[in-house]
Amino acid sequence: MKKILSFFAVPAIMASASLASYIPPTYVLRVETVKPGLLRLTNTSTQPIYVKSFILRNHTVNELGKRTGEVDKILVDVNAAIAPGHSVLESIDKYPYRTTAHTELVQWNERRKVHRDGLLICFINDFNHNVFVTPNGHLPCPK
């Protein structure tokens, strides 16, 4: 019986380690959908950051989930300093979209510096969970 239990325990440990490795290791800004038109930005770094703005690109998809080639760019002006571990809510009323599995970062600006990475985008899926996309599917957004 112990051999059978140890046989199942090893794959479970390996699976949990491989899932955790898909979280971007150096992201500093997490964007989550609170509800359509409202995003929560969280500073996950150990330093205060100033977010001037960022651009998201929403890809339009058909009913099968395949991209149609149409793209909506969403410019979000934040102009706020965010302390480590803190969040700000940002309304995107001009764009009544929510972030989706087909949303990607174009860039985000921090005063004079333009970043093209360092952002983790979480979205509310059909089951009302905040998740992000990995090569193996959706995973819960880290807290």
Coordinates of C-alpha atoms in Angstrom, one line a residue:
M1 CA 0.0 0.0 0.0
K2 CA 2.9 2.4 0.8
K3 CA 4.4 1.8 -2.6
I4 CA 1.1 2.7 -4.3
L5 CA 0.8 5.9 -2.3
S6 CA 4.4 6.9 -3.0
F7 CA 3.8 6.2 -6.7
F8 CA 0.9 8.8 -6.7
A9 CA 2.7 11.3 -4.5
V10 CA 5.7 11.9 -6.8
P11 CA 3.7 12.9 -9.9
A12 CA 1.6 15.3 -7.7
I13 CA 4.7 17.0 -6.4
M14 CA 6.2 17.3 -9.9
A15 CA 2.9 18.7 -11.3
S16 CA 2.7 21.4 -8.6
A17 CA 6.3 22.4 -9.3
S18 CA 5.8 22.6 -13.0
L19 CA 2.6 24.7 -12.7
A20 CA 4.4 27.2 -10.4
S21 CA 7.2 27.6 -12.9
Y22 CA 4.8 29.2 -15.5
I23 CA 4.3 32.3 -13.3
P24 CA 6.4 35.0 -14.8
P25 CA 9.4 35.3 -12.4
T26 CA 10.0 39.0 -12.7
Y27 CA 6.7 40.6 -13.2
V28 CA 6.1 43.8 -11.2
L29 CA 2.6 44.8 -12.2
R30 CA -0.4 42.5 -12.1
V31 CA -3.6 43.6 -13.9
E32 CA -6.8 41.9 -12.9
T33 CA -10.3 42.3 -14.1
V34 CA -12.6 43.3 -11.1
K35 CA -15.6 43.6 -13.4
P36 CA -16.1 44.7 -17.0
G37 CA -14.6 48.2 -17.3
L38 CA -12.7 48.1 -14.0
L39 CA -9.2 46.8 -13.6
R40 CA -7.1 46.3 -10.4
L41 CA -3.4 47.1 -10.7
T42 CA -1.1 45.6 -8.1
N43 CA 2.6 46.3 -7.5
T44 CA 4.2 42.9 -6.8
S45 CA 7.7 44.1 -6.6
T46 CA 9.6 45.2 -3.5
Q47 CA 10.0 48.8 -4.8
P48 CA 7.5 51.5 -5.2
I49 CA 6.6 52.0 -8.9
Y50 CA 5.1 54.9 -10.8
V51 CA 2.7 53.8 -13.6
K52 CA 2.0 56.5 -16.1
S53 CA 0.1 54.4 -18.6
F54 CA -0.1 51.1 -20.3
I55 CA -1.5 49.7 -23.5
L56 CA -3.4 46.4 -23.8
R57 CA -4.3 44.8 -27.1
N58 CA -7.5 42.8 -27.2
H59 CA -7.7 40.3 -30.0
T60 CA -11.2 39.7 -31.3
V61 CA -12.1 36.0 -31.6
N62 CA -14.9 34.0 -33.3
E63 CA -17.3 31.7 -31.5
L64 CA -14.7 28.9 -31.6
G65 CA -12.1 31.0 -29.9
K66 CA -9.9 31.6 -33.0
R67 CA -8.5 35.1 -33.6
T68 CA -10.2 36.9 -36.4
G69 CA -7.4 39.4 -37.0
E70 CA -9.2 42.4 -35.5
V71 CA -7.5 44.1 -32.7
D72 CA -8.7 46.7 -30.2
K73 CA -6.0 48.7 -28.4
I74 CA -6.9 49.8 -24.9
L75 CA -4.8 52.8 -23.6
V76 CA -5.1 53.1 -19.8
D77 CA -3.8 56.3 -18.3
V78 CA -3.0 55.6 -14.6
N79 CA -0.6 58.4 -13.5
A80 CA -0.2 57.0 -10.0
A81 CA 2.5 55.7 -7.7
I82 CA 1.9 52.3 -6.3
A83 CA 3.6 51.1 -3.1
P84 CA 4.9 47.5 -2.9
G85 CA 2.1 45.1 -2.3
H86 CA -0.6 47.8 -2.8
S87 CA -3.3 48.1 -5.5
V88 CA -5.2 50.8 -7.4
L89 CA -8.4 50.5 -9.2
E90 CA -8.5 51.9 -12.7
S91 CA -11.7 52.5 -14.7
I92 CA -11.7 51.9 -18.4
D93 CA -15.1 53.4 -19.2
K94 CA -14.1 54.4 -22.7
Y95 CA -13.4 50.8 -23.4
P96 CA -16.2 48.6 -21.9
Y97 CA -14.1 45.5 -22.4
R98 CA -12.7 43.2 -19.8
T99 CA -9.3 41.6 -20.0
T100 CA -9.5 38.2 -21.6
A101 CA -7.4 35.2 -22.6
H102 CA -6.7 37.1 -25.8
T103 CA -5.4 40.3 -24.1
E104 CA -1.7 41.0 -24.3
L105 CA 0.6 43.7 -23.1
V106 CA 1.9 46.1 -25.7
Q107 CA 3.9 48.3 -23.3
W108 CA 3.7 50.2 -20.0
N109 CA 5.3 53.5 -19.2
E110 CA 7.0 54.5 -15.9
R111 CA 7.8 58.2 -16.1
R112 CA 10.6 58.2 -18.7
K113 CA 11.1 54.5 -19.2
V114 CA 9.0 52.2 -21.5
H115 CA 8.7 48.6 -20.5
R116 CA 7.6 45.8 -22.9
D117 CA 7.4 43.1 -20.2
G118 CA 7.0 42.8 -16.5
L119 CA 3.2 42.5 -16.5
L120 CA 1.0 39.6 -15.6
I121 CA -2.5 39.9 -17.0
C122 CA -5.3 38.1 -15.1
F123 CA -8.9 37.9 -16.4
I124 CA -12.2 36.6 -15.1
N125 CA -13.0 33.3 -16.9
D126 CA -16.4 31.8 -17.6
F127 CA -16.4 30.3 -14.1
N128 CA -15.8 33.7 -12.4
H129 CA -12.2 32.9 -11.4
N130 CA -9.3 35.3 -11.9
V131 CA -6.8 33.3 -14.0
F132 CA -3.9 33.8 -16.4
V133 CA -2.8 32.0 -19.5
T134 CA 0.0 29.5 -19.6
P135 CA 1.1 27.0 -22.3
N136 CA -0.8 24.4 -20.4
G137 CA -4.0 26.4 -20.1
H138 CA -5.4 28.7 -17.4
L139 CA -3.9 28.9 -13.9
P140 CA -5.2 30.9 -10.8
C141 CA -3.8 34.4 -10.6
P142 CA -1.3 34.5 -7.8
K143 CA -2.3 36.5 -4.7

